[in-house]
mmCIF file with all atom_site columns, C-alpha atoms and ligand atoms in Angstrom:
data_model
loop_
_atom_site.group_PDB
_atom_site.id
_atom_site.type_symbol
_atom_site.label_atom_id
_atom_site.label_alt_id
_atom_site.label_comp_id
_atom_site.label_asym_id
_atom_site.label_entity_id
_atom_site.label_seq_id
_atom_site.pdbx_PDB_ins_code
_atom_site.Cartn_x
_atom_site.Cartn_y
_atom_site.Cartn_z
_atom_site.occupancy
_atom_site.B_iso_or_equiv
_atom_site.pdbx_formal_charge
_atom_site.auth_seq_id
_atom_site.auth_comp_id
_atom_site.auth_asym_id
_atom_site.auth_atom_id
_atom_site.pdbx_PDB_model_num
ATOM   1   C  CA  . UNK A 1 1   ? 91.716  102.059 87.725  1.00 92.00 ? 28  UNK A CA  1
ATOM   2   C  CA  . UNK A 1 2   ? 95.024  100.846 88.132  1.00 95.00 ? 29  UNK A CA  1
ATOM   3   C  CA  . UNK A 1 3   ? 95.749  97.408  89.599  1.00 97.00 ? 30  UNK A CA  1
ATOM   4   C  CA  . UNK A 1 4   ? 98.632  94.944  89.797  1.00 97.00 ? 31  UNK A CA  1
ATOM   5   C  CA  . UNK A 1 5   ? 97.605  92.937  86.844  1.00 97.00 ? 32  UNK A CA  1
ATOM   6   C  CA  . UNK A 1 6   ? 96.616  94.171  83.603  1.00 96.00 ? 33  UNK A CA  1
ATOM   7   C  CA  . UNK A 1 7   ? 92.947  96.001  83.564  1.00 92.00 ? 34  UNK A CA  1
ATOM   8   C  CA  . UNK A 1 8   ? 91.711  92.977  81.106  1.00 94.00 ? 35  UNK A CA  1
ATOM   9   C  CA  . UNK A 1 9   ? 92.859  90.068  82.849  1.00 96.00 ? 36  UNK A CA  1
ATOM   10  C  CA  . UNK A 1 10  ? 90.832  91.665  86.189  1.00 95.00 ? 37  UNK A CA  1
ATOM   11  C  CA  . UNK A 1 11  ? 87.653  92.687  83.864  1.00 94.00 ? 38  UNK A CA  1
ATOM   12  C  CA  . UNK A 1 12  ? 87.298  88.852  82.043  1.00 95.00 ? 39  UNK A CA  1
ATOM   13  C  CA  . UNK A 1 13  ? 89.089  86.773  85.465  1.00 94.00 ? 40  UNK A CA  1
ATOM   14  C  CA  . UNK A 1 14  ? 91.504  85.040  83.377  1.00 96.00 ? 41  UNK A CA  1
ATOM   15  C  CA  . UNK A 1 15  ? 95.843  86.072  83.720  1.00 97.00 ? 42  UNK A CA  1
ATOM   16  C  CA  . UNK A 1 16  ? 97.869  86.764  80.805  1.00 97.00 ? 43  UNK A CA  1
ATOM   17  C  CA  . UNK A 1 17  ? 100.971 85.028  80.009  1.00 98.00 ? 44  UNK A CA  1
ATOM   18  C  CA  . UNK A 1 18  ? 102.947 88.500  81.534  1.00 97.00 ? 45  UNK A CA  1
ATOM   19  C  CA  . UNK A 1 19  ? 100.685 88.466  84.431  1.00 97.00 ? 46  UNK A CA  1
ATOM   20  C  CA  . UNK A 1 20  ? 101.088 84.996  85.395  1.00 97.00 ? 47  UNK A CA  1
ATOM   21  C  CA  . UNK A 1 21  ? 104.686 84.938  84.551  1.00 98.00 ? 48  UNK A CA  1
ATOM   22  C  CA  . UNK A 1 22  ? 104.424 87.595  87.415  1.00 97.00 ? 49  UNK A CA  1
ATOM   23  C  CA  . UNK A 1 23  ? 102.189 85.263  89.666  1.00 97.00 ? 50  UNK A CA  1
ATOM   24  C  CA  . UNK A 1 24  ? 104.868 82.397  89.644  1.00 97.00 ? 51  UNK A CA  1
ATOM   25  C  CA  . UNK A 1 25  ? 107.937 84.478  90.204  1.00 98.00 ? 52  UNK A CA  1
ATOM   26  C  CA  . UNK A 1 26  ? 106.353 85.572  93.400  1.00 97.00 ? 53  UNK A CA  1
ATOM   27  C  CA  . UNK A 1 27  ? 106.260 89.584  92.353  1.00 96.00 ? 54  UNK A CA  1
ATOM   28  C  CA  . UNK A 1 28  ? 102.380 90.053  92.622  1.00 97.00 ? 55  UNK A CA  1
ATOM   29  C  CA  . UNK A 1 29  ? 100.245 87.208  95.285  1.00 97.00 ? 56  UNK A CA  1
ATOM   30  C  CA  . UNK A 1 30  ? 97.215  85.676  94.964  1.00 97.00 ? 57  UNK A CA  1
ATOM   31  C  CA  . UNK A 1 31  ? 95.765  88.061  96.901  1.00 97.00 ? 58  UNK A CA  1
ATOM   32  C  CA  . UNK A 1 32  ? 96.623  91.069  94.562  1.00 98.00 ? 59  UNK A CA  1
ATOM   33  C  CA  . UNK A 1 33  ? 95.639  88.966  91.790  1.00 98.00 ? 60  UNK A CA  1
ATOM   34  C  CA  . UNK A 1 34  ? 91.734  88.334  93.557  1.00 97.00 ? 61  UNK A CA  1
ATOM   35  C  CA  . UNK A 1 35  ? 91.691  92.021  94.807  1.00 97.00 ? 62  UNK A CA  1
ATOM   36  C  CA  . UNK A 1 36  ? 92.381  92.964  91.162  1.00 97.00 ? 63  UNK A CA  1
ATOM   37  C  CA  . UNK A 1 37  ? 89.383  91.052  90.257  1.00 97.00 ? 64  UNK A CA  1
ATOM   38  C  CA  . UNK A 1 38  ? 86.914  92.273  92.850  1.00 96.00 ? 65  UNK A CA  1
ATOM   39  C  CA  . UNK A 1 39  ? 87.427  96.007  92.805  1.00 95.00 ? 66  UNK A CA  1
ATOM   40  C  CA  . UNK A 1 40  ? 87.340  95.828  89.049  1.00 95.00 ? 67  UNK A CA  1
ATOM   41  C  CA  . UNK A 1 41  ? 84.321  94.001  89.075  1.00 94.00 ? 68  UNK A CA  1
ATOM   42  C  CA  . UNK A 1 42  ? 82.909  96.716  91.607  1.00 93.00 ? 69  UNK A CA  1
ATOM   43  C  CA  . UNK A 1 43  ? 84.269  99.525  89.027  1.00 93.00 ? 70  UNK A CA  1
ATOM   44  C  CA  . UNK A 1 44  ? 81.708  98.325  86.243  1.00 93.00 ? 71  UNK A CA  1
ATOM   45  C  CA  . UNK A 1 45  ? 79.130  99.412  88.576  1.00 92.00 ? 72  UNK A CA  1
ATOM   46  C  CA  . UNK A 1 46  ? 80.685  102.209 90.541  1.00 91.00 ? 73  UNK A CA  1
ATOM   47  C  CA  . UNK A 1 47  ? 82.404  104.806 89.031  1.00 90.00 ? 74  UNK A CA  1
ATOM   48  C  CA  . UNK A 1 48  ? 83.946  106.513 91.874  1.00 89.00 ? 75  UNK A CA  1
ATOM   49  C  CA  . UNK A 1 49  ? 85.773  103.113 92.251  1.00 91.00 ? 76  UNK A CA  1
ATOM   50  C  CA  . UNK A 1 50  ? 87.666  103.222 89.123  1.00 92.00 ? 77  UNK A CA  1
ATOM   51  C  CA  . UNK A 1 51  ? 88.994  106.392 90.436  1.00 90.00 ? 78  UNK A CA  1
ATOM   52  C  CA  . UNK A 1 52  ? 91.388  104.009 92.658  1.00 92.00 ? 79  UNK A CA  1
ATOM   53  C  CA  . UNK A 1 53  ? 94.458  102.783 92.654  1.00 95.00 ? 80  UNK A CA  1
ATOM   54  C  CA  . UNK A 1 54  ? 95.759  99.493  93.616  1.00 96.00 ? 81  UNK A CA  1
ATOM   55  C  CA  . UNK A 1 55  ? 99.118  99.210  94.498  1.00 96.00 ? 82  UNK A CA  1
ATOM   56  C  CA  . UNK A 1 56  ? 99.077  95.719  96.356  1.00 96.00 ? 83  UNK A CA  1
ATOM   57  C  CA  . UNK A 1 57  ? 96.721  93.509  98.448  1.00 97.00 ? 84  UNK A CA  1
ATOM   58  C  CA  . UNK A 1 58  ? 97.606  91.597  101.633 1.00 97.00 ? 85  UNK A CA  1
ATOM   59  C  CA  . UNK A 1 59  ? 95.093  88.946  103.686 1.00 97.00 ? 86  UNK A CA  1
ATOM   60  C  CA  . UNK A 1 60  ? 96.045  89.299  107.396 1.00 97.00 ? 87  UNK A CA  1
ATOM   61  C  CA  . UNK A 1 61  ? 94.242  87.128  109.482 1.00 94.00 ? 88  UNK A CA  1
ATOM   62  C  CA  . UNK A 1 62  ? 91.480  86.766  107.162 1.00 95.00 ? 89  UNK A CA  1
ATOM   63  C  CA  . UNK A 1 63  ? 91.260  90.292  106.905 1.00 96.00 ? 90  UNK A CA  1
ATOM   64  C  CA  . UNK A 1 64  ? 92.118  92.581  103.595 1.00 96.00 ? 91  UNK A CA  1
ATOM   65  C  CA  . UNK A 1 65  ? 94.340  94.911  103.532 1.00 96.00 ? 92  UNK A CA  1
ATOM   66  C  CA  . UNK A 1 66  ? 94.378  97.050  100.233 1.00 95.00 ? 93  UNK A CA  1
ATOM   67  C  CA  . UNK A 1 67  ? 96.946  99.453  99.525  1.00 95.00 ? 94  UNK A CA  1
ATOM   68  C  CA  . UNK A 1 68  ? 95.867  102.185 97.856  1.00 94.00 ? 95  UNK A CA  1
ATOM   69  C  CA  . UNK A 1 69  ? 96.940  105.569 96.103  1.00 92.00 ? 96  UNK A CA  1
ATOM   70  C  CA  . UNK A 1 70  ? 97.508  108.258 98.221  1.00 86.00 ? 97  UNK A CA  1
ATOM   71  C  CA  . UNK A 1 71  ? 94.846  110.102 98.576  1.00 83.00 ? 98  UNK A CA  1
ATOM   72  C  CA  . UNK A 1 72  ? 92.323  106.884 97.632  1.00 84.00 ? 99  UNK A CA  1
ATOM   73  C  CA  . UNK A 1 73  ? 91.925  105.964 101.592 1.00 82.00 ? 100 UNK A CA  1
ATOM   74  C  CA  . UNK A 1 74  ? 90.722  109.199 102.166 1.00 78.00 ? 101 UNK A CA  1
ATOM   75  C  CA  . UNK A 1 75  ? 88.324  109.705 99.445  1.00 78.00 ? 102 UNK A CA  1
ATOM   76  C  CA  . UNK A 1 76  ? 87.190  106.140 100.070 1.00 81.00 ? 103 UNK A CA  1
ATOM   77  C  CA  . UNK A 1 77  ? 86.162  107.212 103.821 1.00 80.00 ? 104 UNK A CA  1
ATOM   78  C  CA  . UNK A 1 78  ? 84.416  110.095 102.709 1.00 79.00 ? 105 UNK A CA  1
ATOM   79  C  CA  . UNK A 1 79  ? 82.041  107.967 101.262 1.00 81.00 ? 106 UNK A CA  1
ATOM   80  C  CA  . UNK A 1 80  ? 81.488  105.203 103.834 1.00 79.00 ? 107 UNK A CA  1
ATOM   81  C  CA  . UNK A 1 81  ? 78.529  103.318 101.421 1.00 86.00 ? 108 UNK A CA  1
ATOM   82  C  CA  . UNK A 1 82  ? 81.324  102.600 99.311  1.00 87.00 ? 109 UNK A CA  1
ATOM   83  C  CA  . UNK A 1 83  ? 83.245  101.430 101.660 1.00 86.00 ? 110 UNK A CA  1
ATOM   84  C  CA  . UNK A 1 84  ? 80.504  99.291  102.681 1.00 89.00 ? 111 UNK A CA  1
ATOM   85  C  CA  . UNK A 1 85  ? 80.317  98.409  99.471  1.00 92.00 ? 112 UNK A CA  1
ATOM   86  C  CA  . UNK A 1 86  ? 83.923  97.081  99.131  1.00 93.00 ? 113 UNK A CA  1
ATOM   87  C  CA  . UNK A 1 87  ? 83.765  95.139  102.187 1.00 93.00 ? 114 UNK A CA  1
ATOM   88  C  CA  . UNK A 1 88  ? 80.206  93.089  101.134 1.00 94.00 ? 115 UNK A CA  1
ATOM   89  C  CA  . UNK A 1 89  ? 81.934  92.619  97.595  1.00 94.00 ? 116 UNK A CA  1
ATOM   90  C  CA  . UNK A 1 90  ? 84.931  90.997  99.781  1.00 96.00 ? 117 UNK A CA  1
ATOM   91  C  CA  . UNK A 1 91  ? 82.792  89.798  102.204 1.00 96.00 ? 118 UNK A CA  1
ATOM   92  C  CA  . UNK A 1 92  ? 84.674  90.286  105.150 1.00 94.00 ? 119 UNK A CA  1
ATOM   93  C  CA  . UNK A 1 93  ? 86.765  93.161  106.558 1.00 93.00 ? 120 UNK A CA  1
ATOM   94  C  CA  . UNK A 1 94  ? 88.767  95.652  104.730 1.00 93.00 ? 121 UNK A CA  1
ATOM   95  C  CA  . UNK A 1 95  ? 91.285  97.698  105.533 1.00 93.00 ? 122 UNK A CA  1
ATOM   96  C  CA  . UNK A 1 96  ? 92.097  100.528 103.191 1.00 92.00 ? 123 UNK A CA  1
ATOM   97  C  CA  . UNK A 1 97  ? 96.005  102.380 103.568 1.00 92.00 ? 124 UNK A CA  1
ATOM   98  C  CA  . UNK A 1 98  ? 97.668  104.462 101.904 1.00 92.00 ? 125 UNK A CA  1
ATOM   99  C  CA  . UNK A 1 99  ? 101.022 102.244 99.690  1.00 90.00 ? 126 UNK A CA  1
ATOM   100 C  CA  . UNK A 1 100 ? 103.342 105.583 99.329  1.00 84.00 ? 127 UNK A CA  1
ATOM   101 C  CA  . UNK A 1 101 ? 102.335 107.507 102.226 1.00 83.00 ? 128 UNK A CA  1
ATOM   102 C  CA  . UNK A 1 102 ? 104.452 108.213 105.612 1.00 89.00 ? 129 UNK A CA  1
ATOM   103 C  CA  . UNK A 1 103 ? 104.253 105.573 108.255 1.00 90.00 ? 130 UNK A CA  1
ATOM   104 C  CA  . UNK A 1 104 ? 102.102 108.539 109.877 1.00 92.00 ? 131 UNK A CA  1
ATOM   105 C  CA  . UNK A 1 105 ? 99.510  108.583 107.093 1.00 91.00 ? 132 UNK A CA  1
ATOM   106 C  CA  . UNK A 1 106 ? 99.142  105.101 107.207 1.00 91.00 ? 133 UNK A CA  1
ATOM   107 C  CA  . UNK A 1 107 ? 98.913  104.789 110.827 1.00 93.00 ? 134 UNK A CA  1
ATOM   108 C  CA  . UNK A 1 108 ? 95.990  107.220 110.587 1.00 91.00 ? 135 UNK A CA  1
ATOM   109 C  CA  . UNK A 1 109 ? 94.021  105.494 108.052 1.00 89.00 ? 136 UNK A CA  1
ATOM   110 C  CA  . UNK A 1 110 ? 94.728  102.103 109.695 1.00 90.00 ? 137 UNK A CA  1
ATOM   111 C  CA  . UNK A 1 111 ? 93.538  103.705 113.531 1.00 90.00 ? 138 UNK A CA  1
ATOM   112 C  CA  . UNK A 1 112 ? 90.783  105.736 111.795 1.00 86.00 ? 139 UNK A CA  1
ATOM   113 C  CA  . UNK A 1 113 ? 88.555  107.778 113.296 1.00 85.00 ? 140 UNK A CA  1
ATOM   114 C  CA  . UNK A 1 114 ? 90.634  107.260 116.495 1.00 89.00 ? 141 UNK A CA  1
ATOM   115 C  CA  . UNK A 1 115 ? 92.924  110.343 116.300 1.00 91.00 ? 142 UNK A CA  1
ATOM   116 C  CA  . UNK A 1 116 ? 96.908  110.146 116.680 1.00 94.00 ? 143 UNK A CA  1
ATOM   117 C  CA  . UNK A 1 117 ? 98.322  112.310 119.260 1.00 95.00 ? 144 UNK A CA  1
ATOM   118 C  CA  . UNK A 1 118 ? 101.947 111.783 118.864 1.00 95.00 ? 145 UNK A CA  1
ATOM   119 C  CA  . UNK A 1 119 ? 103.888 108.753 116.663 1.00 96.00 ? 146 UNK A CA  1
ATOM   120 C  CA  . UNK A 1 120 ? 107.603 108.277 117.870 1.00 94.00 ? 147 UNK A CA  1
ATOM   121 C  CA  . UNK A 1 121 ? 110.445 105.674 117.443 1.00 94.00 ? 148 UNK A CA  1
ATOM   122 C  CA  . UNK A 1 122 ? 111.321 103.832 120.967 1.00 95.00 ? 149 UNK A CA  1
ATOM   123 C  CA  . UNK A 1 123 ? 114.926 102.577 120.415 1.00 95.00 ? 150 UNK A CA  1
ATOM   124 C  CA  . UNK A 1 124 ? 115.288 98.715  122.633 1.00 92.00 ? 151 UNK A CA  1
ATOM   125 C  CA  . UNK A 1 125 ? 118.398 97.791  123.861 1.00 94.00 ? 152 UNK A CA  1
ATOM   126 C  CA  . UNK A 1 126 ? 119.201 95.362  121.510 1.00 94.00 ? 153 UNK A CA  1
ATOM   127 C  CA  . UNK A 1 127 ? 119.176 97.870  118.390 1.00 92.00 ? 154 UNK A CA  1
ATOM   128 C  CA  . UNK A 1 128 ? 115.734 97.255  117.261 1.00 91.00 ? 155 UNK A CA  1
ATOM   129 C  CA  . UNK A 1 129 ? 113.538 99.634  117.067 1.00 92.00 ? 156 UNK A CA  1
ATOM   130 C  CA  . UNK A 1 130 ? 109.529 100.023 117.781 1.00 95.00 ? 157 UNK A CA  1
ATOM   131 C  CA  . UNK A 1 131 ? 106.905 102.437 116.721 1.00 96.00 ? 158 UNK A CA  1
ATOM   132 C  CA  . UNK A 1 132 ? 105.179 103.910 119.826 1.00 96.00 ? 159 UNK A CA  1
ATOM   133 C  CA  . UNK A 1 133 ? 101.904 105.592 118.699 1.00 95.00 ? 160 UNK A CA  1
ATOM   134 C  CA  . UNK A 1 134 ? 99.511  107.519 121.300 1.00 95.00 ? 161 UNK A CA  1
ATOM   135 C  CA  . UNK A 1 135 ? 95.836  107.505 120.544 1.00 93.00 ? 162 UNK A CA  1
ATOM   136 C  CA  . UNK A 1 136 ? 94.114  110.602 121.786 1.00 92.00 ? 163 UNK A CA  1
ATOM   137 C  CA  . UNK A 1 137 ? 91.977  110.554 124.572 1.00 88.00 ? 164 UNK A CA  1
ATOM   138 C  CA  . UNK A 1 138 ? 90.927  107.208 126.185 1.00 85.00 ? 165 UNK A CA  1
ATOM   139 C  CA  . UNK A 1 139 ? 89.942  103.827 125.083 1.00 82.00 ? 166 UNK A CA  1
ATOM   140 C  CA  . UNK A 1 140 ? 86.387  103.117 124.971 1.00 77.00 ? 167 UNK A CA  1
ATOM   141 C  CA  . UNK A 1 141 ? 84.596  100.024 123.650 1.00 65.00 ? 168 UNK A CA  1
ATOM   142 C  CA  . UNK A 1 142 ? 82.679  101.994 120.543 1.00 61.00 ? 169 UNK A CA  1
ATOM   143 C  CA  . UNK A 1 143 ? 86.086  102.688 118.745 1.00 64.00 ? 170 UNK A CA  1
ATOM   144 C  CA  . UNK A 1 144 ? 85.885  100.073 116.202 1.00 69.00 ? 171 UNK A CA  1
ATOM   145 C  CA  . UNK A 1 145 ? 89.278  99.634  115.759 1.00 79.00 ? 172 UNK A CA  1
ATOM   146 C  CA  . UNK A 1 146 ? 91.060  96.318  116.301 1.00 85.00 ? 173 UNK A CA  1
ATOM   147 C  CA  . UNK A 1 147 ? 94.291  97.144  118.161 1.00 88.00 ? 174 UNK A CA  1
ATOM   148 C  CA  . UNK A 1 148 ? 95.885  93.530  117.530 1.00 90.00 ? 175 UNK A CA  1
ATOM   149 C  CA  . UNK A 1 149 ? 95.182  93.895  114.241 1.00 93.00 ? 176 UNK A CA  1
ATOM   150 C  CA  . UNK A 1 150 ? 96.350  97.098  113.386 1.00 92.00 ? 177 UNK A CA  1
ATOM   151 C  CA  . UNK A 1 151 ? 100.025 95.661  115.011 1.00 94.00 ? 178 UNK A CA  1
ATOM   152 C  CA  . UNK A 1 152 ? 99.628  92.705  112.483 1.00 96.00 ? 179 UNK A CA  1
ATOM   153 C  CA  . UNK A 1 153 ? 98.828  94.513  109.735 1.00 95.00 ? 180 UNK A CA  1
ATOM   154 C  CA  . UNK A 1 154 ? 101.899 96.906  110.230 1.00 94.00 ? 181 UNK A CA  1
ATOM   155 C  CA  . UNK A 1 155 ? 103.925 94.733  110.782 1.00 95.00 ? 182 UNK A CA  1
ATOM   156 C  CA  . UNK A 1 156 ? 102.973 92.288  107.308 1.00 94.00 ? 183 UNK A CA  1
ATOM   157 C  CA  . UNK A 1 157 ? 102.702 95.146  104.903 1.00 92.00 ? 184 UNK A CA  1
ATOM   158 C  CA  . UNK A 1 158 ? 105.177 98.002  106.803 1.00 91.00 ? 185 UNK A CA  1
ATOM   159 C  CA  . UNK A 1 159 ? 107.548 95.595  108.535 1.00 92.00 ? 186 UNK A CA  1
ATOM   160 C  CA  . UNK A 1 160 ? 106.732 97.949  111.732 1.00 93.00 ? 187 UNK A CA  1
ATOM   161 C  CA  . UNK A 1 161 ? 106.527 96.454  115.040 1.00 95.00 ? 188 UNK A CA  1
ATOM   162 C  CA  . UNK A 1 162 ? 103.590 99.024  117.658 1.00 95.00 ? 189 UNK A CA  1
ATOM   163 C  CA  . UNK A 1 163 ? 103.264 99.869  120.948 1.00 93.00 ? 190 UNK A CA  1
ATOM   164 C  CA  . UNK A 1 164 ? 99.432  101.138 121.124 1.00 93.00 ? 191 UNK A CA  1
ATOM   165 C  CA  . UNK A 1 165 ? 98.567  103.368 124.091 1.00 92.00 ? 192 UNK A CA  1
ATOM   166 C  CA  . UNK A 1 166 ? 96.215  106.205 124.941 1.00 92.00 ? 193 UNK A CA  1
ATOM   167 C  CA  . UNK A 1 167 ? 96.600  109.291 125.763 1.00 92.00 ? 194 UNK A CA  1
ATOM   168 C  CA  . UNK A 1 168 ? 94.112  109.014 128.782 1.00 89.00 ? 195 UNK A CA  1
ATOM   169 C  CA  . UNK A 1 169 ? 94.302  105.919 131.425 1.00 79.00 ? 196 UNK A CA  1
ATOM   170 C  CA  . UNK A 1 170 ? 90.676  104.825 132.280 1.00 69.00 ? 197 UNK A CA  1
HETATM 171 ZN ZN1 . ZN  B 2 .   ? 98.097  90.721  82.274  1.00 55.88 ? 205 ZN  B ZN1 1
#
């Protein structure tokens, strides 16, 4: 496992001078730093968890966001008691997306299991620009997904600004 300290300051808890050099000057967070620590500490017990790859780790509104490997996400899913795992470890919700991925990839692991229909740039007026992504089908209340927070999320760790809609009004 890879994370964004080195794999002995994660395993004993403690930063080494390089690592908290890295800390201060603002280049890895706290949060990357406590991520670190947690997966690691799940990897002694898991193996198929120091498989992964951390690239970074974000808190948005109390939520985690880790951002993985590509690939990780998706092998993470396909084993959803790890992925309880993770989020018990955390204790509280996790969000698992792809760090090197297209904006599509990591719009489908942060909508999973809702399925994208189409993803598109809206230009505004003004010379911003949006991200207008169609969820197949309709909305119903067992999709587990948290639309605010998926805009939140993309927009802390992608810098992305959504428009959510589905495919199918009521
Ligand atoms: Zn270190």
């Amino acid at each position: 496992m890879n994370t964004p300290i080195c794999a002995f300051d994660a395993k004993i808890g403690i930063l080494c001078p390089k690592c908290d050099a890295k800390l201060k000057g603002g280049s890895i967070s706290k949060i990357d730093v406590d991520a670190s620590m947690k997966l690691v500490k799940l990897a002694e017990k898991h193996s198929e968890i120091d498989e992964i790859d951390l690239l970074r780790a974000f808190e948005v509104d109390g939520d985690y966001v880790l951002v993985l490997k590509t690939g990780d996400p998706l092998s993470l899913r396909a084993n959803s008691s790890l992925g309880k795992l993770v989020e018990s470890e955390f204790d509280r919700k996790v969000w698992m997306i792809e760090g090197d991925g297209t904006d599509r990839r990591v719009l489908e692991d942060l909508f999973f299991p809702l399925k994208l229909l189409t993803v598109n740039i809206v230009w505004l007026p003004d010379g911003s620009k949006l991200t207008r992504v169609i969820i197949s089908g309709k909305r119903t209340d067992n999709s587990h997904v948290d639309l605010g927070q998926s805009k939140r999320i993309m927009k802390d760790v992608r810098g992305m600004d959504l428009i959510v809609e589905f495919e199918k009004k009521e």
